[in-house]
Amino acid sequence: MSLNFNEQTPLIYQKKIVMGVSRFKGEVDKNQIDNCNVLIAAPLSSDKDNAKGFGVAKVPFGKSDNFNKFLGVTFPCEMELAFVTETNASGKQREVLKDIRLIAPPAKG
């Protein structure tokens, strides 16, 4: 088996509770900003029992036009999210949200 760095690895989706979404497109301090953020319910981590329950993690999701993928969605809701690990030239890695899928409600019958 040989490595092929050009081959796309399939996205793996995880079910998450999405609390909301925000976008911004404009200028701040003479810098152009264009982003979308997804707010995901995440368990609070505490090594010394200083926190319990869930908080909200703000996860970048590309440019502001990704906001449109959430039109018509009622929050909070359960969605399937696909993350990939990216790194920069200095070796710092981060998880990046690459895709979302709405979970269809069960059919009424």
PDB file of C-alpha atoms in Angstrom:
ATOM      1  CA  MET A   1       0.000   0.000   0.000  1.00  0.00           C
ATOM      2  CA  SER A   2       1.427   3.380  -0.969  1.00  0.00           C
ATOM      3  CA  LEU A   3       0.616   6.800   0.412  1.00  0.00           C
ATOM      4  CA  ASN A   4      -1.282   9.155  -1.846  1.00  0.00           C
ATOM      5  CA  PHE A   5      -1.413  12.666  -0.419  1.00  0.00           C
ATOM      6  CA  ASN A   6      -3.641  13.818  -3.288  1.00  0.00           C
ATOM      7  CA  GLU A   7      -6.350  11.299  -2.442  1.00  0.00           C
ATOM      8  CA  GLN A   8      -9.341  12.755  -0.628  1.00  0.00           C
ATOM      9  CA  THR A   9     -10.081  11.016   2.644  1.00  0.00           C
ATOM     10  CA  PRO A  10     -13.804  10.575   3.254  1.00  0.00           C
ATOM     11  CA  LEU A  11     -15.342  12.898   5.811  1.00  0.00           C
ATOM     12  CA  ILE A  12     -16.492  11.337   9.060  1.00  0.00           C
ATOM     13  CA  TYR A  13     -19.626  12.908  10.509  1.00  0.00           C
ATOM     14  CA  GLN A  14     -20.377  13.193  14.221  1.00  0.00           C
ATOM     15  CA  LYS A  15     -23.752  14.001  15.760  1.00  0.00           C
ATOM     16  CA  LYS A  16     -23.626  17.249  17.742  1.00  0.00           C
ATOM     17  CA  ILE A  17     -26.150  19.638  19.246  1.00  0.00           C
ATOM     18  CA  VAL A  18     -25.914  22.958  17.428  1.00  0.00           C
ATOM     19  CA  MET A  19     -27.078  25.901  19.504  1.00  0.00           C
ATOM     20  CA  GLY A  20     -26.836  28.554  16.786  1.00  0.00           C
ATOM     21  CA  VAL A  21     -24.762  30.145  14.051  1.00  0.00           C
ATOM     22  CA  SER A  22     -23.292  33.611  13.492  1.00  0.00           C
ATOM     23  CA  ARG A  23     -21.636  35.440  10.628  1.00  0.00           C
ATOM     24  CA  PHE A  24     -19.649  38.586  10.066  1.00  0.00           C
ATOM     25  CA  LYS A  25     -18.494  40.268   6.904  1.00  0.00           C
ATOM     26  CA  GLY A  26     -16.905  43.674   7.149  1.00  0.00           C
ATOM     27  CA  GLU A  27     -13.893  45.670   8.194  1.00  0.00           C
ATOM     28  CA  VAL A  28     -12.330  45.812  11.656  1.00  0.00           C
ATOM     29  CA  ASP A  29      -9.243  47.938  12.230  1.00  0.00           C
ATOM     30  CA  LYS A  30      -8.670  48.165   8.454  1.00  0.00           C
ATOM     31  CA  ASN A  31      -8.739  44.354   8.130  1.00  0.00           C
ATOM     32  CA  GLN A  32     -11.354  42.653   5.976  1.00  0.00           C
ATOM     33  CA  ILE A  33     -13.104  39.864   7.882  1.00  0.00           C
ATOM     34  CA  ASP A  34     -15.468  37.293   6.399  1.00  0.00           C
ATOM     35  CA  ASN A  35     -16.413  34.374   8.643  1.00  0.00           C
ATOM     36  CA  CYS A  36     -19.099  32.046   9.888  1.00  0.00           C
ATOM     37  CA  ASN A  37     -19.105  30.433  13.342  1.00  0.00           C
ATOM     38  CA  VAL A  38     -21.168  27.491  14.534  1.00  0.00           C
ATOM     39  CA  LEU A  39     -22.053  27.308  18.235  1.00  0.00           C
ATOM     40  CA  ILE A  40     -21.901  23.706  19.459  1.00  0.00           C
ATOM     41  CA  ALA A  41     -22.915  22.340  22.860  1.00  0.00           C
ATOM     42  CA  ALA A  42     -19.786  20.872  24.446  1.00  0.00           C
ATOM     43  CA  PRO A  43     -19.159  19.255  27.829  1.00  0.00           C
ATOM     44  CA  LEU A  44     -17.297  21.464  30.267  1.00  0.00           C
ATOM     45  CA  SER A  45     -13.922  20.028  31.156  1.00  0.00           C
ATOM     46  CA  SER A  46     -12.749  20.348  34.712  1.00  0.00           C
ATOM     47  CA  ASP A  47      -9.852  18.612  36.372  1.00  0.00           C
ATOM     48  CA  LYS A  48     -10.855  19.717  39.852  1.00  0.00           C
ATOM     49  CA  ASP A  49     -14.664  19.606  39.808  1.00  0.00           C
ATOM     50  CA  ASN A  50     -14.880  23.361  39.206  1.00  0.00           C
ATOM     51  CA  ALA A  51     -17.335  23.040  36.336  1.00  0.00           C
ATOM     52  CA  LYS A  52     -20.174  20.682  35.421  1.00  0.00           C
ATOM     53  CA  GLY A  53     -22.559  20.475  32.522  1.00  0.00           C
ATOM     54  CA  PHE A  54     -22.248  21.956  29.062  1.00  0.00           C
ATOM     55  CA  GLY A  55     -20.933  25.120  27.536  1.00  0.00           C
ATOM     56  CA  VAL A  56     -20.955  26.417  23.991  1.00  0.00           C
ATOM     57  CA  ALA A  57     -17.914  26.052  21.744  1.00  0.00           C
ATOM     58  CA  LYS A  58     -17.578  28.554  18.883  1.00  0.00           C
ATOM     59  CA  VAL A  59     -16.214  26.675  15.875  1.00  0.00           C
ATOM     60  CA  PRO A  60     -15.139  28.456  12.660  1.00  0.00           C
ATOM     61  CA  PHE A  61     -16.985  27.328   9.534  1.00  0.00           C
ATOM     62  CA  GLY A  62     -15.421  29.158   6.612  1.00  0.00           C
ATOM     63  CA  LYS A  63     -16.788  32.349   5.128  1.00  0.00           C
ATOM     64  CA  SER A  64     -20.016  34.195   5.945  1.00  0.00           C
ATOM     65  CA  ASP A  65     -21.904  32.641   3.011  1.00  0.00           C
ATOM     66  CA  ASN A  66     -21.905  29.309   4.934  1.00  0.00           C
ATOM     67  CA  PHE A  67     -24.493  30.972   7.170  1.00  0.00           C
ATOM     68  CA  ASN A  68     -27.019  30.333   4.382  1.00  0.00           C
ATOM     69  CA  LYS A  69     -26.718  26.567   4.935  1.00  0.00           C
ATOM     70  CA  PHE A  70     -28.629  27.120   8.187  1.00  0.00           C
ATOM     71  CA  LEU A  71     -31.582  29.054   6.744  1.00  0.00           C
ATOM     72  CA  GLY A  72     -34.831  27.536   7.977  1.00  0.00           C
ATOM     73  CA  VAL A  73     -33.123  25.648  10.834  1.00  0.00           C
ATOM     74  CA  THR A  74     -34.658  25.950  14.308  1.00  0.00           C
ATOM     75  CA  PHE A  75     -32.086  25.972  17.109  1.00  0.00           C
ATOM     76  CA  PRO A  76     -31.027  24.130  19.145  1.00  0.00           C
ATOM     77  CA  CYS A  77     -30.980  21.121  16.855  1.00  0.00           C
ATOM     78  CA  GLU A  78     -29.034  17.932  16.274  1.00  0.00           C
ATOM     79  CA  MET A  79     -26.810  17.937  13.201  1.00  0.00           C
ATOM     80  CA  GLU A  80     -24.045  15.843  11.741  1.00  0.00           C
ATOM     81  CA  LEU A  81     -20.757  17.733  11.562  1.00  0.00           C
ATOM     82  CA  ALA A  82     -17.537  16.714   9.793  1.00  0.00           C
ATOM     83  CA  PHE A  83     -14.215  17.972  11.133  1.00  0.00           C
ATOM     84  CA  VAL A  84     -10.742  17.671   9.613  1.00  0.00           C
ATOM     85  CA  THR A  85      -7.370  18.323  11.180  1.00  0.00           C
ATOM     86  CA  GLU A  86      -5.312  21.036   9.508  1.00  0.00           C
ATOM     87  CA  THR A  87      -1.879  22.360  10.326  1.00  0.00           C
ATOM     88  CA  ASN A  88       0.169  25.395   9.396  1.00  0.00           C
ATOM     89  CA  ALA A  89       3.844  25.690   8.420  1.00  0.00           C
ATOM     90  CA  SER A  90       4.920  25.971  12.060  1.00  0.00           C
ATOM     91  CA  GLY A  91       3.172  22.699  12.948  1.00  0.00           C
ATOM     92  CA  LYS A  92       0.260  24.100  14.935  1.00  0.00           C
ATOM     93  CA  GLN A  93      -2.782  21.945  14.259  1.00  0.00           C
ATOM     94  CA  ARG A  94      -6.477  22.607  14.765  1.00  0.00           C
ATOM     95  CA  GLU A  95      -9.783  20.946  14.098  1.00  0.00           C
ATOM     96  CA  VAL A  96     -11.730  22.695  11.343  1.00  0.00           C
ATOM     97  CA  LEU A  97     -15.422  22.237  10.579  1.00  0.00           C
ATOM     98  CA  LYS A  98     -15.616  21.224   6.909  1.00  0.00           C
ATOM     99  CA  ASP A  99     -19.236  20.199   6.344  1.00  0.00           C
ATOM    100  CA  ILE A 100     -22.636  19.949   7.996  1.00  0.00           C
ATOM    101  CA  ARG A 101     -25.658  17.740   7.390  1.00  0.00           C
ATOM    102  CA  LEU A 102     -29.126  18.292   8.732  1.00  0.00           C
ATOM    103  CA  ILE A 103     -30.664  15.265  10.378  1.00  0.00           C
ATOM    104  CA  ALA A 104     -34.073  14.655   8.879  1.00  0.00           C
ATOM    105  CA  PRO A 105     -36.858  14.399  11.450  1.00  0.00           C
ATOM    106  CA  PRO A 106     -38.457  10.956  11.700  1.00  0.00           C
ATOM    107  CA  ALA A 107     -41.214  10.437   9.165  1.00  0.00           C
ATOM    108  CA  LYS A 108     -44.698  10.660  10.615  1.00  0.00           C
ATOM    109  CA  GLY A 109     -46.828   7.787   9.608  1.00  0.00           C
TER     110      GLY A 109
END
